[in-house]
């Protein structure tokens, strides 16, 4: 990827576009931090693939431009190619430095990812590379895991398989249910996402190209960087 997210030499906020499908609690955390001045970003726009996503209400309330590219408009399902064409035009107009998938539930094609106007990161509710895909909380309990958490990774054509940048970890209790675990993990996400975006905005982490990602370990402990938090 050729876009440099390194903001160390500039005071300009990082231009961030966010893709959502649901409640948007993670989007809200970014909005709050931006408005509080604790995160040097400008959220330049939000794309939702659902017209009923509460995330769009949150964005509008913060006067952030919203594009709804509903996967079911007028009873007709919008194919992924059409979604990607509209999303690509919108992103090109917004000129983001970084694209954040925050609870975005459509699988994007390799050509969309490779041609996007900025690097893309995704928030995933597991300690990748373990438990890619859906129903992660249920699956970790069924497998008797002792630890769980969330990861932020670079988006590539392979689902949930790009370089893992950061993770937050929690211990699984014997009494944990999938619903309870989902809530505990989401509390971690709300800390991990702004922390990771801050590292990118400050140029501590770079997504300039694959080589830069792999060479970060020269300056930092081996990726992923881990947050151990009280949840
Ligand atoms: C997050 O918990 C994330 O792990 C999952 O979708 C959820 C989105 O939540 N992929 P929200 O829309 O940010 O509230």
PDB file of C-alpha atoms and ligand atoms in Angstrom:
ATOM      1  CA  UNK A   1       0.000   0.000   0.000  1.00  0.00           C
ATOM      2  CA  UNK A   2       1.375   3.370  -0.912  1.00  0.00           C
ATOM      3  CA  UNK A   3      -0.464   5.738   1.419  1.00  0.00           C
ATOM      4  CA  UNK A   4       1.558   6.914   4.389  1.00  0.00           C
ATOM      5  CA  UNK A   5      -0.322   7.181   7.675  1.00  0.00           C
ATOM      6  CA  UNK A   6       2.807   8.576   9.344  1.00  0.00           C
ATOM      7  CA  UNK A   7       1.664  11.813  10.954  1.00  0.00           C
ATOM      8  CA  UNK A   8       4.743  12.375  13.124  1.00  0.00           C
ATOM      9  CA  UNK A   9       6.005  15.355  11.144  1.00  0.00           C
ATOM     10  CA  UNK A  10       2.652  17.022  10.685  1.00  0.00           C
ATOM     11  CA  UNK A  11      -0.026  18.447  12.902  1.00  0.00           C
ATOM     12  CA  UNK A  12      -2.766  17.622  10.428  1.00  0.00           C
ATOM     13  CA  UNK A  13      -5.314  15.188  11.861  1.00  0.00           C
ATOM     14  CA  UNK A  14      -5.466  11.722  10.330  1.00  0.00           C
ATOM     15  CA  UNK A  15      -8.434  11.521   7.967  1.00  0.00           C
ATOM     16  CA  UNK A  16     -10.396   8.421   8.917  1.00  0.00           C
ATOM     17  CA  UNK A  17     -13.331   6.771   7.110  1.00  0.00           C
ATOM     18  CA  UNK A  18     -15.299   4.174   9.072  1.00  0.00           C
ATOM     19  CA  UNK A  19     -17.325   1.265   7.645  1.00  0.00           C
ATOM     20  CA  UNK A  20     -20.105  -0.084   9.873  1.00  0.00           C
ATOM     21  CA  UNK A  21     -23.066  -2.472   9.902  1.00  0.00           C
ATOM     22  CA  UNK A  22     -24.466  -2.277  13.410  1.00  0.00           C
ATOM     23  CA  UNK A  23     -24.767  -0.384  16.664  1.00  0.00           C
ATOM     24  CA  UNK A  24     -21.607   1.646  16.148  1.00  0.00           C
ATOM     25  CA  UNK A  25     -20.407   1.649  19.750  1.00  0.00           C
ATOM     26  CA  UNK A  26     -16.830   1.498  18.467  1.00  0.00           C
ATOM     27  CA  UNK A  27     -17.527   4.363  16.071  1.00  0.00           C
ATOM     28  CA  UNK A  28     -18.902   6.311  19.051  1.00  0.00           C
ATOM     29  CA  UNK A  29     -15.665   5.820  20.975  1.00  0.00           C
ATOM     30  CA  UNK A  30     -13.738   7.324  18.043  1.00  0.00           C
ATOM     31  CA  UNK A  31     -16.212  10.219  17.765  1.00  0.00           C
ATOM     32  CA  UNK A  32     -15.948  10.931  21.514  1.00  0.00           C
ATOM     33  CA  UNK A  33     -12.146  10.885  21.453  1.00  0.00           C
ATOM     34  CA  UNK A  34     -12.053  13.097  18.360  1.00  0.00           C
ATOM     35  CA  UNK A  35     -14.445  15.600  19.936  1.00  0.00           C
ATOM     36  CA  UNK A  36     -12.550  15.542  23.243  1.00  0.00           C
ATOM     37  CA  UNK A  37      -9.321  16.298  21.358  1.00  0.00           C
ATOM     38  CA  UNK A  38      -7.602  13.175  22.683  1.00  0.00           C
ATOM     39  CA  UNK A  39      -7.284  11.566  19.251  1.00  0.00           C
ATOM     40  CA  UNK A  40      -5.778  13.612  16.381  1.00  0.00           C
ATOM     41  CA  UNK A  41      -8.227  12.394  13.746  1.00  0.00           C
ATOM     42  CA  UNK A  42     -10.986  13.754  11.556  1.00  0.00           C
ATOM     43  CA  UNK A  43     -13.715  11.232  10.769  1.00  0.00           C
ATOM     44  CA  UNK A  44     -14.378  12.233   7.177  1.00  0.00           C
ATOM     45  CA  UNK A  45     -17.281   9.874   6.586  1.00  0.00           C
ATOM     46  CA  UNK A  46     -19.128   6.725   7.581  1.00  0.00           C
ATOM     47  CA  UNK A  47     -20.354   4.046   5.175  1.00  0.00           C
ATOM     48  CA  UNK A  48     -23.035   1.615   6.327  1.00  0.00           C
ATOM     49  CA  UNK A  49     -24.293  -1.408   4.415  1.00  0.00           C
ATOM     50  CA  UNK A  50     -27.490  -1.361   6.504  1.00  0.00           C
ATOM     51  CA  UNK A  51     -30.044   1.440   6.574  1.00  0.00           C
ATOM     52  CA  UNK A  52     -31.139   0.395  10.094  1.00  0.00           C
ATOM     53  CA  UNK A  53     -27.650   0.550  11.615  1.00  0.00           C
ATOM     54  CA  UNK A  54     -27.702   2.753  14.724  1.00  0.00           C
ATOM     55  CA  UNK A  55     -24.132   3.719  13.828  1.00  0.00           C
ATOM     56  CA  UNK A  56     -25.562   6.036  11.155  1.00  0.00           C
ATOM     57  CA  UNK A  57     -27.580   7.923  13.811  1.00  0.00           C
ATOM     58  CA  UNK A  58     -24.428   8.337  15.881  1.00  0.00           C
ATOM     59  CA  UNK A  59     -22.522   9.690  12.862  1.00  0.00           C
ATOM     60  CA  UNK A  60     -25.286  12.112  11.873  1.00  0.00           C
ATOM     61  CA  UNK A  61     -25.530  13.370  15.458  1.00  0.00           C
ATOM     62  CA  UNK A  62     -21.838  14.270  15.207  1.00  0.00           C
ATOM     63  CA  UNK A  63     -22.377  15.944  11.793  1.00  0.00           C
ATOM     64  CA  UNK A  64     -20.260  13.325  10.041  1.00  0.00           C
ATOM     65  CA  UNK A  65     -21.218  12.577   6.402  1.00  0.00           C
ATOM     66  CA  UNK A  66     -22.972   9.217   6.055  1.00  0.00           C
ATOM     67  CA  UNK A  67     -23.369   7.025   2.972  1.00  0.00           C
ATOM     68  CA  UNK A  68     -25.903   4.235   3.308  1.00  0.00           C
ATOM     69  CA  UNK A  69     -25.252   1.519   0.747  1.00  0.00           C
ATOM     70  CA  UNK A  70     -27.931  -0.840   1.954  1.00  0.00           C
ATOM     71  CA  UNK A  71     -27.460  -4.502   1.166  1.00  0.00           C
ATOM     72  CA  UNK A  72     -31.258  -4.741   0.768  1.00  0.00           C
ATOM     73  CA  UNK A  73     -32.653  -1.621  -0.905  1.00  0.00           C
ATOM     74  CA  UNK A  74     -36.277  -1.693  -2.114  1.00  0.00           C
ATOM     75  CA  UNK A  75     -36.405  -5.410  -1.442  1.00  0.00           C
ATOM     76  CA  UNK A  76     -33.514  -6.024  -3.871  1.00  0.00           C
ATOM     77  CA  UNK A  77     -30.208  -7.296  -2.597  1.00  0.00           C
ATOM     78  CA  UNK A  78     -27.256  -5.104  -3.585  1.00  0.00           C
ATOM     79  CA  UNK A  79     -24.498  -7.352  -4.860  1.00  0.00           C
ATOM     80  CA  UNK A  80     -21.026  -6.934  -3.435  1.00  0.00           C
ATOM     81  CA  UNK A  81     -19.672  -5.580  -6.736  1.00  0.00           C
ATOM     82  CA  UNK A  82     -22.261  -2.778  -6.778  1.00  0.00           C
ATOM     83  CA  UNK A  83     -21.610  -2.031  -3.111  1.00  0.00           C
ATOM     84  CA  UNK A  84     -17.881  -1.855  -3.769  1.00  0.00           C
ATOM     85  CA  UNK A  85     -18.295   0.426  -6.777  1.00  0.00           C
ATOM     86  CA  UNK A  86     -20.349   2.950  -4.759  1.00  0.00           C
ATOM     87  CA  UNK A  87     -18.119   2.613  -1.693  1.00  0.00           C
ATOM     88  CA  UNK A  88     -15.031   3.148  -3.812  1.00  0.00           C
ATOM     89  CA  UNK A  89     -16.438   6.351  -5.354  1.00  0.00           C
ATOM     90  CA  UNK A  90     -17.409   7.630  -1.917  1.00  0.00           C
ATOM     91  CA  UNK A  91     -14.036   6.875  -0.363  1.00  0.00           C
ATOM     92  CA  UNK A  92     -12.223   8.509  -3.273  1.00  0.00           C
ATOM     93  CA  UNK A  93     -14.291  11.650  -2.659  1.00  0.00           C
ATOM     94  CA  UNK A  94     -13.529  11.673   1.096  1.00  0.00           C
ATOM     95  CA  UNK A  95      -9.761  11.061   0.604  1.00  0.00           C
ATOM     96  CA  UNK A  96      -9.120   9.208   3.873  1.00  0.00           C
ATOM     97  CA  UNK A  97      -5.643   8.369   5.201  1.00  0.00           C
ATOM     98  CA  UNK A  98      -7.048   5.322   6.981  1.00  0.00           C
ATOM     99  CA  UNK A  99     -10.171   3.153   6.593  1.00  0.00           C
ATOM    100  CA  UNK A 100     -11.477   1.454   9.748  1.00  0.00           C
ATOM    101  CA  UNK A 101     -13.862  -1.498   9.577  1.00  0.00           C
ATOM    102  CA  UNK A 102     -15.696  -1.299  12.919  1.00  0.00           C
ATOM    103  CA  UNK A 103     -18.321  -4.018  13.079  1.00  0.00           C
ATOM    104  CA  UNK A 104     -18.588  -4.076   9.271  1.00  0.00           C
ATOM    105  CA  UNK A 105     -20.131  -7.392   8.266  1.00  0.00           C
ATOM    106  CA  UNK A 106     -19.660  -7.698   4.500  1.00  0.00           C
ATOM    107  CA  UNK A 107     -16.707  -9.571   3.047  1.00  0.00           C
ATOM    108  CA  UNK A 108     -14.766  -7.297   0.688  1.00  0.00           C
ATOM    109  CA  UNK A 109     -12.985  -8.439  -2.455  1.00  0.00           C
ATOM    110  CA  UNK A 110      -9.228  -8.401  -2.902  1.00  0.00           C
ATOM    111  CA  UNK A 111      -9.482  -5.919  -5.744  1.00  0.00           C
ATOM    112  CA  UNK A 112     -11.508  -3.462  -3.629  1.00  0.00           C
ATOM    113  CA  UNK A 113      -9.020  -3.755  -0.760  1.00  0.00           C
ATOM    114  CA  UNK A 114      -5.973  -3.393  -3.031  1.00  0.00           C
ATOM    115  CA  UNK A 115      -7.411  -0.377  -4.865  1.00  0.00           C
ATOM    116  CA  UNK A 116      -8.792   1.410  -1.814  1.00  0.00           C
ATOM    117  CA  UNK A 117      -7.491   4.985  -1.400  1.00  0.00           C
ATOM    118  CA  UNK A 118      -6.057   4.178   2.055  1.00  0.00           C
ATOM    119  CA  UNK A 119      -4.901   1.226   4.164  1.00  0.00           C
ATOM    120  CA  UNK A 120      -7.698  -0.643   5.874  1.00  0.00           C
ATOM    121  CA  UNK A 121      -7.812  -2.085   9.396  1.00  0.00           C
ATOM    122  CA  UNK A 122     -10.441  -4.336  10.984  1.00  0.00           C
ATOM    123  CA  UNK A 123     -11.538  -4.984  14.545  1.00  0.00           C
ATOM    124  CA  UNK A 124     -12.069  -8.708  15.199  1.00  0.00           C
ATOM    125  CA  UNK A 125     -13.420 -10.287  18.404  1.00  0.00           C
ATOM    126  CA  UNK A 126     -10.771 -12.970  18.992  1.00  0.00           C
ATOM    127  CA  UNK A 127      -7.076 -13.343  19.592  1.00  0.00           C
ATOM    128  CA  UNK A 128      -6.092 -13.846  15.961  1.00  0.00           C
ATOM    129  CA  UNK A 129      -4.894 -15.997  14.286  1.00  0.00           C
ATOM    130  CA  UNK A 130      -7.207 -18.097  16.480  1.00  0.00           C
ATOM    131  CA  UNK A 131     -10.961 -18.002  15.815  1.00  0.00           C
ATOM    132  CA  UNK A 132     -11.284 -16.219  12.500  1.00  0.00           C
ATOM    133  CA  UNK A 133     -14.845 -15.739  11.267  1.00  0.00           C
ATOM    134  CA  UNK A 134     -18.149 -15.600  13.158  1.00  0.00           C
ATOM    135  CA  UNK A 135     -19.460 -16.729  16.583  1.00  0.00           C
ATOM    136  CA  UNK A 136     -16.062 -16.371  18.192  1.00  0.00           C
ATOM    137  CA  UNK A 137     -17.331 -16.064  21.792  1.00  0.00           C
ATOM    138  CA  UNK A 138     -19.369 -19.281  21.600  1.00  0.00           C
ATOM    139  CA  UNK A 139     -16.505 -21.123  19.950  1.00  0.00           C
ATOM    140  CA  UNK A 140     -13.853 -20.158  22.532  1.00  0.00           C
ATOM    141  CA  UNK A 141     -16.134 -21.330  25.356  1.00  0.00           C
ATOM    142  CA  UNK A 142     -16.903 -24.609  23.595  1.00  0.00           C
ATOM    143  CA  UNK A 143     -13.187 -25.205  23.072  1.00  0.00           C
ATOM    144  CA  UNK A 144     -12.423 -24.627  26.749  1.00  0.00           C
ATOM    145  CA  UNK A 145     -10.044 -21.731  26.096  1.00  0.00           C
ATOM    146  CA  UNK A 146      -8.646 -19.852  29.091  1.00  0.00           C
ATOM    147  CA  UNK A 147      -7.985 -16.568  27.266  1.00  0.00           C
ATOM    148  CA  UNK A 148      -9.940 -14.521  24.769  1.00  0.00           C
ATOM    149  CA  UNK A 149      -9.943 -10.943  23.525  1.00  0.00           C
ATOM    150  CA  UNK A 150      -9.896  -8.840  20.395  1.00  0.00           C
ATOM    151  CA  UNK A 151      -7.468  -7.957  17.637  1.00  0.00           C
ATOM    152  CA  UNK A 152      -6.927  -5.186  15.142  1.00  0.00           C
ATOM    153  CA  UNK A 153      -5.402  -6.361  11.899  1.00  0.00           C
ATOM    154  CA  UNK A 154      -4.612  -5.128   8.420  1.00  0.00           C
ATOM    155  CA  UNK A 155      -7.382  -6.087   5.991  1.00  0.00           C
ATOM    156  CA  UNK A 156      -6.312  -8.386   3.168  1.00  0.00           C
ATOM    157  CA  UNK A 157      -8.195 -10.549   0.672  1.00  0.00           C
ATOM    158  CA  UNK A 158      -7.947 -13.496   3.081  1.00  0.00           C
ATOM    159  CA  UNK A 159     -10.602 -13.140   5.775  1.00  0.00           C
ATOM    160  CA  UNK A 160      -9.222 -12.052   9.179  1.00  0.00           C
ATOM    161  CA  UNK A 161      -5.731 -13.073   8.060  1.00  0.00           C
ATOM    162  CA  UNK A 162      -3.784  -9.801   7.601  1.00  0.00           C
ATOM    163  CA  UNK A 163      -0.926  -8.712   9.902  1.00  0.00           C
ATOM    164  CA  UNK A 164      -2.152  -8.361  13.478  1.00  0.00           C
ATOM    165  CA  UNK A 165      -1.207  -4.934  14.868  1.00  0.00           C
ATOM    166  CA  UNK A 166      -2.667  -4.917  18.374  1.00  0.00           C
ATOM    167  CA  UNK A 167      -4.575  -7.145  20.774  1.00  0.00           C
ATOM    168  CA  UNK A 168      -6.332  -6.891  24.128  1.00  0.00           C
ATOM    169  CA  UNK A 169      -6.594  -9.996  26.276  1.00  0.00           C
ATOM    170  CA  UNK A 170      -8.898 -11.208  29.046  1.00  0.00           C
ATOM    171  CA  UNK A 171      -9.148 -14.365  31.156  1.00  0.00           C
ATOM    172  CA  UNK A 172     -12.210 -16.531  30.601  1.00  0.00           C
ATOM    173  CA  UNK A 173     -14.119 -17.328  33.796  1.00  0.00           C
ATOM    174  CA  UNK A 174     -15.857 -20.657  34.324  1.00  0.00           C
ATOM    175  CA  UNK A 175     -19.207 -18.876  34.512  1.00  0.00           C
ATOM    176  CA  UNK A 176     -18.765 -16.914  31.269  1.00  0.00           C
ATOM    177  CA  UNK A 177     -21.537 -17.249  28.683  1.00  0.00           C
ATOM    178  CA  UNK A 178     -21.184 -16.228  25.029  1.00  0.00           C
ATOM    179  CA  UNK A 179     -23.328 -13.121  25.661  1.00  0.00           C
ATOM    180  CA  UNK A 180     -21.401 -12.135  28.770  1.00  0.00           C
ATOM    181  CA  UNK A 181     -18.106 -12.680  27.011  1.00  0.00           C
ATOM    182  CA  UNK A 182     -19.244 -10.574  24.068  1.00  0.00           C
ATOM    183  CA  UNK A 183     -19.923  -7.667  26.451  1.00  0.00           C
ATOM    184  CA  UNK A 184     -16.565  -8.080  28.207  1.00  0.00           C
ATOM    185  CA  UNK A 185     -14.703  -8.230  24.877  1.00  0.00           C
ATOM    186  CA  UNK A 186     -16.557  -5.189  23.582  1.00  0.00           C
ATOM    187  CA  UNK A 187     -15.328  -3.186  26.578  1.00  0.00           C
ATOM    188  CA  UNK A 188     -11.802  -4.104  25.532  1.00  0.00           C
ATOM    189  CA  UNK A 189     -12.530  -3.130  21.931  1.00  0.00           C
ATOM    190  CA  UNK A 190     -13.549   0.319  23.096  1.00  0.00           C
ATOM    191  CA  UNK A 191     -10.049   0.793  24.497  1.00  0.00           C
ATOM    192  CA  UNK A 192      -8.085  -1.087  21.850  1.00  0.00           C
ATOM    193  CA  UNK A 193      -9.513   0.747  18.843  1.00  0.00           C
ATOM    194  CA  UNK A 194      -8.712   4.345  19.906  1.00  0.00           C
ATOM    195  CA  UNK A 195      -5.313   3.239  21.233  1.00  0.00           C
ATOM    196  CA  UNK A 196      -4.445   1.625  17.886  1.00  0.00           C
ATOM    197  CA  UNK A 197      -5.709   4.586  15.852  1.00  0.00           C
ATOM    198  CA  UNK A 198      -3.634   6.870  18.098  1.00  0.00           C
ATOM    199  CA  UNK A 199      -0.495   4.789  17.379  1.00  0.00           C
ATOM    200  CA  UNK A 200      -1.226   5.105  13.655  1.00  0.00           C
ATOM    201  CA  UNK A 201      -2.021   8.823  13.850  1.00  0.00           C
ATOM    202  CA  UNK A 202       1.225   9.478  15.723  1.00  0.00           C
ATOM    203  CA  UNK A 203       3.235   7.356  13.292  1.00  0.00           C
ATOM    204  CA  UNK A 204       4.272   4.867  15.988  1.00  0.00           C
ATOM    205  CA  UNK A 205       2.720   2.169  13.830  1.00  0.00           C
ATOM    206  CA  UNK A 206       2.939   2.506  10.058  1.00  0.00           C
ATOM    207  CA  UNK A 207       0.866   0.853   7.361  1.00  0.00           C
ATOM    208  CA  UNK A 208       2.895   2.366   4.546  1.00  0.00           C
ATOM    209  CA  UNK A 209       3.651  -0.996   2.980  1.00  0.00           C
ATOM    210  CA  UNK A 210       4.090  -4.652   3.890  1.00  0.00           C
ATOM    211  CA  UNK A 211       7.807  -4.150   4.420  1.00  0.00           C
ATOM    212  CA  UNK A 212       7.200  -1.304   6.865  1.00  0.00           C
ATOM    213  CA  UNK A 213       4.752  -3.471   8.802  1.00  0.00           C
ATOM    214  CA  UNK A 214       7.217  -6.334   9.118  1.00  0.00           C
ATOM    215  CA  UNK A 215      10.142  -4.013   9.996  1.00  0.00           C
ATOM    216  CA  UNK A 216       8.322  -2.369  12.874  1.00  0.00           C
ATOM    217  CA  UNK A 217       9.682  -5.038  15.157  1.00  0.00           C
ATOM    218  CA  UNK A 218      13.110  -3.368  14.781  1.00  0.00           C
ATOM    219  CA  UNK A 219      11.822  -0.473  16.889  1.00  0.00           C
ATOM    220  CA  UNK A 220       9.041  -2.091  18.884  1.00  0.00           C
ATOM    221  CA  UNK A 221       8.405  -5.371  20.639  1.00  0.00           C
ATOM    222  CA  UNK A 222       7.194  -7.967  18.159  1.00  0.00           C
ATOM    223  CA  UNK A 223       3.734  -7.312  16.786  1.00  0.00           C
ATOM    224  CA  UNK A 224       1.004  -7.579  17.862  1.00  0.00           C
ATOM    225  CA  UNK A 225       1.285  -4.988  20.608  1.00  0.00           C
ATOM    226  CA  UNK A 226      -0.783  -6.251  23.519  1.00  0.00           C
ATOM    227  CA  UNK A 227      -2.957  -4.402  25.990  1.00  0.00           C
ATOM    228  CA  UNK A 228      -3.620  -6.216  29.278  1.00  0.00           C
ATOM    229  CA  UNK A 229      -6.611  -4.477  30.819  1.00  0.00           C
ATOM    230  CA  UNK A 230      -9.052  -4.837  33.653  1.00  0.00           C
ATOM    231  CA  UNK A 231     -12.349  -5.304  31.828  1.00  0.00           C
TER     232      UNK A 231
HETATM  233  C1  LIG B   1     -17.866  -5.572  17.640  1.00  0.00           C
HETATM  234  O1  LIG B   1     -18.062  -6.123  18.890  1.00  0.00           O
HETATM  235  C2  LIG B   1     -16.921  -6.370  16.795  1.00  0.00           C
HETATM  236  O2  LIG B   1     -16.161  -7.255  17.526  1.00  0.00           O
HETATM  237  C3  LIG B   1     -17.810  -7.145  15.888  1.00  0.00           C
HETATM  238  O3  LIG B   1     -18.921  -6.341  15.692  1.00  0.00           O
HETATM  239  C4  LIG B   1     -19.128  -5.548  16.839  1.00  0.00           C
HETATM  240  C5  LIG B   1     -19.477  -4.173  16.424  1.00  0.00           C
HETATM  241  O4  LIG B   1     -19.985  -3.431  17.476  1.00  0.00           O
HETATM  242  N1  LIG B   1     -17.126  -7.482  14.670  1.00  0.00           N
HETATM  243  P1  LIG B   1     -20.365  -1.914  17.298  1.00  0.00           P
HETATM  244  O5  LIG B   1     -21.222  -1.815  16.042  1.00  0.00           O
HETATM  245  O6  LIG B   1     -19.113  -1.126  17.196  1.00  0.00           O
HETATM  246  O7  LIG B   1     -21.174  -1.570  18.532  1.00  0.00           O
END
